[in-house]
Structures are given as structure tokens and as C-alpha cells.
Amino acid sequence: MSMERKRKVSLFDVVDENSLAAKLSRANGSAAPQIPPTINRWTGRTYSQRYFEILEKRKSLPVWQQKDEFLRVLRENQTLVLVGETGSGKTTQIPQFVLEADFLGKRPMVACTQPRRVAAMSVSRRVAEEMDVTIGEEVGYSIRFEDCSSSKTILKYLTDGMLLREAMADPLLERYKVIILDEAHERTLATDVLFGLLKEVLRNRSDLKLVVMSATLEAEKFQGYFNGAPLMKVPGRLHPVEIFYTQEPERDYLEAAIRTVVQIHMCEPPGDILVFLTGEEEIEDACRKITREMNNLGDQVGPVKVVPLYSTLPPAMQQKIFEPAPAPLKEDGVPGRKIVVSTNIAETSLTIDGIVYVIDPGFSKQKVYNPRIRVESLLVSPISKASAHQRSGRAGRTQPGKCFRLYTEKSFSNDLQPQTYPEILRSNLANTVLTLKKLGIDDLVHFDFMDPPAPETLMRALEVLNYLGALDDDGNLTKLGEIMSEFPLDPQMSKMLVVSPEFNCSNEILSISAMLSVPNCFLRPREAQKAADEAKSRFGHIDGDHLTLLNVYHAYKQNS
């Protein structure tokens, strides 16, 4: 040991643990050990033990390794395109990195959009836990019919539609310092409109920063659209996924999916199963059939828990997908298994831990609009290769997984499109046109859409809005149109609401509009169809479905 005298450090001029460590180390001539802060900078309270446990997990995410690089690129550029594979942790970590950026001021307000309501809720809860704050205070979410945020909120997860509505009241989105568009590859209608809108806003606000996050899809296309914004790639934490195809095309994909679930449960090692189907009725039907099949197998297999998942399911039921698999029945018994039967909602937005097996029949419901006959329909159609890739990625989140594709390898190569068509190319644009007019964008033909919709679809939308009196003959927004745009409804419904006082029926019209804005209130389970039809007939009205819904609402109110 050198005989050099150590300089004494007085403990009276120590402010916190970090400066103490720094002084001791300077006195000893070594680098300062990093002691993590113990006071939460957002709440001023001491961090809980749970915070440090989660922090260790966060540090193992691939995106954590690129934190410094991300902040450097964000500092130097106004727009940034970030491509992160499934499982990289981008949705939860990137907004937190942004909050820690010193070049954005003390409490920068950050918005992070999600295409789906379920994702906005579940991710914000997770992030609030990671930041050790209360949900609804520093971290909040805003979805249709529910706003869980406050004046303290600095990080808000919201659906893309909600951000669009905020832009109506505040066209330059002044309250936000950074806007993160997540799951941009899903190309929902609202996301596409936000692209064009934010491109305009960025020209007028040099202090605003935009991060576009997407899974490994059309990143170059996004870059080109945002004037050559820098691209950052984050690898995913994916375990290898084995992919199996069927030898012959399946005649009935629902039967094939149920059969595959039973085979996996009987022959494969423990691990949860995720089955992709197209809609609510099909999912509920499959859940019943799987439960029945499993009961027939008796004690020779472990217990199962079958959980449905689709967007119209009540939030409390949606949370069930995160519950653990059932425990074995006997001490030395076979472990249980959780089987999640879901629409493509589980394709990108949600991460369900424990999924090892994915069953992909290759179909999803897609909205298709025919401008000639003005009919919008939901059709079951084949998914794209990009979707198939996303689905298989769900199997390798926590350990090596297997994906069973219920179609042939040949049809994967030859019949599936590379990308899903953007929603803007297959939607009725009346509501979108009304929103854009309200935002002050009059020249719709030259509005900078990433994929411009067909002229015929735009013409139809303008025609309908003119007919409803929302636009005048020159295509300008009328006073009535301004009021209509405030309602998050189809323009025909908002017109009906606005003019209802003239006919002294606004109370009834309000109830009918509300009933039409939520999922269908009638359930018709397969095993009780007759009873369901009888129950429905009690509310039936000779003049049609709308008054039937009104009867339901009044009966509900009378019976508290």
C-alpha cells in the first residue's frame, strides 16, 4: 500500500449518496461507483423495492443497450424512425428514455399512441409500475369513453384516434414536447391521418420531436416519407421459433385449429397456447369446443384454462389473459396450460407471457369498403406475410417456441400478399374528411397521405358530407359541419343528433346513438339460442332495430 496520505472527506458537506461516493473515490483516486438514485424524481418519494427488481429486468431488454445512442440521435434530429422486433421492449422503454432526456426540459409532456385500446391500457399500467408512480397521475392513458390522466401526467398512452381528437382542439399539439407513434406498421386510418398532420406540425414547431416506431416492416418507406429521417434498429429478444405447415390445405380451419390444440396439449411439453381466429362468435364457439374436448380426455392430461380475447370483451375479462396457467391437480401431476383464443389483437399490441405454441389458420377479419354501393363490410380474408411473421414471433418470447400454420408452405409463398393493405385504402372516408376539414386542411387532393386513397372514395365522402349539409357547394366546412365534427360518430349519426331538437326527440336519438356506439348488447350463445331469441323478442319493436335498442335502454334504466 502506498504511503501517500489519504485526504480526509468531511461527512458534513455530503449531499447525497452519489456525491459521497464521488468524494470518497476522488480521495482514493478511483472511478466513482454508480449508486442508483433512491429518490423518485417524479414523485419525490423513495423508490420501492419492487422498482429495483423491475429495473434489473428492464436492463436485460435489447432496447436498453441502445439507450444512449437513441438519446443522441433524438437530440440531433427532429424525427426518428425506430424499428424494433417483437420483444425488444420499445413500447415500454422508449417513452421512459425520452422522459429522462435532459435536453427536453424538466418535465416534458410525452404522448405515445397505440392502435388499440387494450394495448394503451395494459402498457400504461406496466410503465406506471416500472416508474414507481400511480397510474392516472404521472403516467396515464386516454381511450374512447375513458380518460385516466391528470394535470400531473407527463407520459400519456392514448389511441391514435384520441390524439387526432386532441388535435382538433389544439392543431399544433402545443402541450406535447415529444410524440411517439407506436405500431406504425399497423397503418390504421387514424395513424395515416396523423402522419400527414404531424408532418405539417413539425414544419411549424421546431421544438417538437417525433418518434415513429414500427416492427420490421416498411421502415424505408417511413424514412422516405419523413424526409429521410434517421433509422435505428433494435434487435428483438426472440428465441428460435420452429414453423410447421400442413401437407394439404385444410377444409375447415376452425376444426383444424381445435384438433391442433388437443394434439399439442397431449403431446408437447408445458407451455401456453395462442390460437388466432377471426371474430367474437368464432372465438366463443372455439372456447366451448376446446373445453368440451379437454373434459372428454379426463385425468390423463393436465388442467387447462381457456381464455377468449377480442376488442369488444369487457376490460375485466380481457385482463384474464395475463393470469398464470392452472396448477397441477395432484402433487406429481402434469402441469396446467393456458389456452388463449384471440383475434389479431394479440398479433402486435399485446404481449402475453408464457406463450410457447402459436396456431395460425391464416385468416383475419378485414374492413372492406365499396364506394360504388357505399357499403362497408367486415370480410374474413387471408392475412399477409407480414402478419404471419408477427404471429409466429409471439411464440418465441420467453423460450424457444413452435408455430403451427394451418396452410401449406406453397400457399404461404404464392398466395399471401407481402403487406396488409393500409386501412385508408379500404374505408369509408366521410368521417376522416370531416376531421381534416375541422383541422383546417382544405386541399384534400394534395394532403400528404403516405398512401393516397382512391379519388372515387374521396369524392363519395365529399358528396355525402355535402348532402348532409356539413360542407357547402364549394367544399368548405359549414357551421353545422363544425358541430358535427365534434362528435366521435359517423357523420350520418352526428347529423341526426344535431337536428333532433327540431323534431323534439333528442332524448331518444341520444340513447339510440349511444346504443349504436358500443358493442351489440344481444348475446346469442350456441347452447341457448332459443332462450336468447325469446328474451330478445320481449324488446322487439315493429318499426325495426333502432327502436328495439331504445326499448332495451329504457328497460335497463327502469330496472336500475
JSON list of N, CA and C in Angstrom, two decimals, residues 168-192:
[
{"chain": "A", "resi": 168, "resn": "MET", "atom": "N", "xyz": [-57.87, 18.45, -32.86]},
{"chain": "A", "resi": 168, "resn": "MET", "atom": "CA", "xyz": [-58.97, 19.32, -33.28]},
{"chain": "A", "resi": 168, "resn": "MET", "atom": "C", "xyz": [-59.04, 20.56, -32.39]},
{"chain": "A", "resi": 169, "resn": "ALA", "atom": "N", "xyz": [-58.83, 20.34, -31.09]},
{"chain": "A", "resi": 169, "resn": "ALA", "atom": "CA", "xyz": [-58.90, 21.47, -30.15]},
{"chain": "A", "resi": 169, "resn": "ALA", "atom": "C", "xyz": [-57.59, 22.26, -30.15]},
{"chain": "A", "resi": 170, "resn": "ASP", "atom": "N", "xyz": [-56.48, 21.58, -30.47]},
{"chain": "A", "resi": 170, "resn": "ASP", "atom": "CA", "xyz": [-55.16, 22.20, -30.38]},
{"chain": "A", "resi": 170, "resn": "ASP", "atom": "C", "xyz": [-54.34, 21.75, -31.60]},
{"chain": "A", "resi": 171, "resn": "PRO", "atom": "N", "xyz": [-54.54, 22.43, -32.76]},
{"chain": "A", "resi": 171, "resn": "PRO", "atom": "CA", "xyz": [-53.97, 21.93, -34.02]},
{"chain": "A", "resi": 171, "resn": "PRO", "atom": "C", "xyz": [-52.46, 21.76, -34.01]},
{"chain": "A", "resi": 172, "resn": "LEU", "atom": "N", "xyz": [-51.73, 22.52, -33.18]},
{"chain": "A", "resi": 172, "resn": "LEU", "atom": "CA", "xyz": [-50.27, 22.38, -33.16]},
{"chain": "A", "resi": 172, "resn": "LEU", "atom": "C", "xyz": [-49.80, 21.45, -32.04]},
{"chain": "A", "resi": 173, "resn": "LEU", "atom": "N", "xyz": [-50.76, 20.86, -31.31]},
{"chain": "A", "resi": 173, "resn": "LEU", "atom": "CA", "xyz": [-50.44, 19.95, -30.20]},
{"chain": "A", "resi": 173, "resn": "LEU", "atom": "C", "xyz": [-49.39, 20.57, -29.28]},
{"chain": "A", "resi": 174, "resn": "GLU", "atom": "N", "xyz": [-49.65, 21.82, -28.87]},
{"chain": "A", "resi": 174, "resn": "GLU", "atom": "CA", "xyz": [-48.68, 22.61, -28.10]},
{"chain": "A", "resi": 174, "resn": "GLU", "atom": "C", "xyz": [-48.26, 21.95, -26.79]},
{"chain": "A", "resi": 175, "resn": "ARG", "atom": "N", "xyz": [-49.17, 21.15, -26.19]},
{"chain": "A", "resi": 175, "resn": "ARG", "atom": "CA", "xyz": [-48.86, 20.62, -24.85]},
{"chain": "A", "resi": 175, "resn": "ARG", "atom": "C", "xyz": [-47.78, 19.55, -24.88]},
{"chain": "A", "resi": 176, "resn": "TYR", "atom": "N", "xyz": [-47.51, 18.97, -26.07]},
{"chain": "A", "resi": 176, "resn": "TYR", "atom": "CA", "xyz": [-46.54, 17.86, -26.14]},
{"chain": "A", "resi": 176, "resn": "TYR", "atom": "C", "xyz": [-45.17, 18.32, -26.63]},
{"chain": "A", "resi": 177, "resn": "LYS", "atom": "N", "xyz": [-44.14, 17.78, -26.00]},
{"chain": "A", "resi": 177, "resn": "LYS", "atom": "CA", "xyz": [-42.77, 18.03, -26.45]},
{"chain": "A", "resi": 177, "resn": "LYS", "atom": "C", "xyz": [-42.32, 16.93, -27.41]},
{"chain": "A", "resi": 178, "resn": "VAL", "atom": "N", "xyz": [-42.77, 15.68, -27.11]},
{"chain": "A", "resi": 178, "resn": "VAL", "atom": "CA", "xyz": [-42.40, 14.53, -27.95]},
{"chain": "A", "resi": 178, "resn": "VAL", "atom": "C", "xyz": [-43.66, 13.71, -28.22]},
{"chain": "A", "resi": 179, "resn": "ILE", "atom": "N", "xyz": [-43.83, 13.31, -29.48]},
{"chain": "A", "resi": 179, "resn": "ILE", "atom": "CA", "xyz": [-44.94, 12.42, -29.83]},
{"chain": "A", "resi": 179, "resn": "ILE", "atom": "C", "xyz": [-44.35, 11.13, -30.40]},
{"chain": "A", "resi": 180, "resn": "ILE", "atom": "N", "xyz": [-44.79, 10.01, -29.84]},
{"chain": "A", "resi": 180, "resn": "ILE", "atom": "CA", "xyz": [-44.30, 8.70, -30.29]},
{"chain": "A", "resi": 180, "resn": "ILE", "atom": "C", "xyz": [-45.46, 7.97, -30.96]},
{"chain": "A", "resi": 181, "resn": "LEU", "atom": "N", "xyz": [-45.31, 7.65, -32.23]},
{"chain": "A", "resi": 181, "resn": "LEU", "atom": "CA", "xyz": [-46.34, 6.86, -32.92]},
{"chain": "A", "resi": 181, "resn": "LEU", "atom": "C", "xyz": [-45.89, 5.41, -32.89]},
{"chain": "A", "resi": 182, "resn": "ASP", "atom": "N", "xyz": [-46.55, 4.61, -32.08]},
{"chain": "A", "resi": 182, "resn": "ASP", "atom": "CA", "xyz": [-46.12, 3.21, -31.92]},
{"chain": "A", "resi": 182, "resn": "ASP", "atom": "C", "xyz": [-46.95, 2.31, -32.84]},
{"chain": "A", "resi": 183, "resn": "GLU", "atom": "N", "xyz": [-46.42, 1.13, -33.14]},
{"chain": "A", "resi": 183, "resn": "GLU", "atom": "CA", "xyz": [-47.09, 0.16, -34.02]},
{"chain": "A", "resi": 183, "resn": "GLU", "atom": "C", "xyz": [-47.52, 0.83, -35.33]},
{"chain": "A", "resi": 184, "resn": "ALA", "atom": "N", "xyz": [-46.62, 1.67, -35.88]},
{"chain": "A", "resi": 184, "resn": "ALA", "atom": "CA", "xyz": [-46.98, 2.44, -37.08]},
{"chain": "A", "resi": 184, "resn": "ALA", "atom": "C", "xyz": [-47.23, 1.52, -38.27]},
{"chain": "A", "resi": 185, "resn": "HIS", "atom": "N", "xyz": [-46.66, 0.31, -38.24]},
{"chain": "A", "resi": 185, "resn": "HIS", "atom": "CA", "xyz": [-46.84, -0.60, -39.38]},
{"chain": "A", "resi": 185, "resn": "HIS", "atom": "C", "xyz": [-48.28, -1.10, -39.49]},
{"chain": "A", "resi": 186, "resn": "GLU", "atom": "N", "xyz": [-49.08, -0.94, -38.41]},
{"chain": "A", "resi": 186, "resn": "GLU", "atom": "CA", "xyz": [-50.48, -1.39, -38.49]},
{"chain": "A", "resi": 186, "resn": "GLU", "atom": "C", "xyz": [-51.30, -0.52, -39.43]},
{"chain": "A", "resi": 187, "resn": "ARG", "atom": "N", "xyz": [-50.81, 0.69, -39.67]},
{"chain": "A", "resi": 187, "resn": "ARG", "atom": "CA", "xyz": [-51.41, 1.58, -40.67]},
{"chain": "A", "resi": 187, "resn": "ARG", "atom": "C", "xyz": [-52.93, 1.72, -40.52]},
{"chain": "A", "resi": 188, "resn": "THR", "atom": "N", "xyz": [-53.36, 2.02, -39.29]},
{"chain": "A", "resi": 188, "resn": "THR", "atom": "CA", "xyz": [-54.79, 2.27, -39.10]},
{"chain": "A", "resi": 188, "resn": "THR", "atom": "C", "xyz": [-55.13, 3.61, -39.74]},
{"chain": "A", "resi": 189, "resn": "LEU", "atom": "N", "xyz": [-56.42, 3.85, -39.91]},
{"chain": "A", "resi": 189, "resn": "LEU", "atom": "CA", "xyz": [-56.88, 5.08, -40.55]},
{"chain": "A", "resi": 189, "resn": "LEU", "atom": "C", "xyz": [-56.37, 6.30, -39.79]},
{"chain": "A", "resi": 190, "resn": "ALA", "atom": "N", "xyz": [-56.51, 6.27, -38.45]},
{"chain": "A", "resi": 190, "resn": "ALA", "atom": "CA", "xyz": [-56.10, 7.43, -37.65]},
{"chain": "A", "resi": 190, "resn": "ALA", "atom": "C", "xyz": [-54.59, 7.64, -37.72]},
{"chain": "A", "resi": 191, "resn": "THR", "atom": "N", "xyz": [-53.80, 6.54, -37.74]},
{"chain": "A", "resi": 191, "resn": "THR", "atom": "CA", "xyz": [-52.34, 6.68, -37.81]},
{"chain": "A", "resi": 191, "resn": "THR", "atom": "C", "xyz": [-51.95, 7.36, -39.13]},
{"chain": "A", "resi": 192, "resn": "ASP", "atom": "N", "xyz": [-52.57, 6.96, -40.23]},
{"chain": "A", "resi": 192, "resn": "ASP", "atom": "CA", "xyz": [-52.23, 7.55, -41.52]},
{"chain": "A", "resi": 192, "resn": "ASP", "atom": "C", "xyz": [-52.56, 9.04, -41.57]}
]
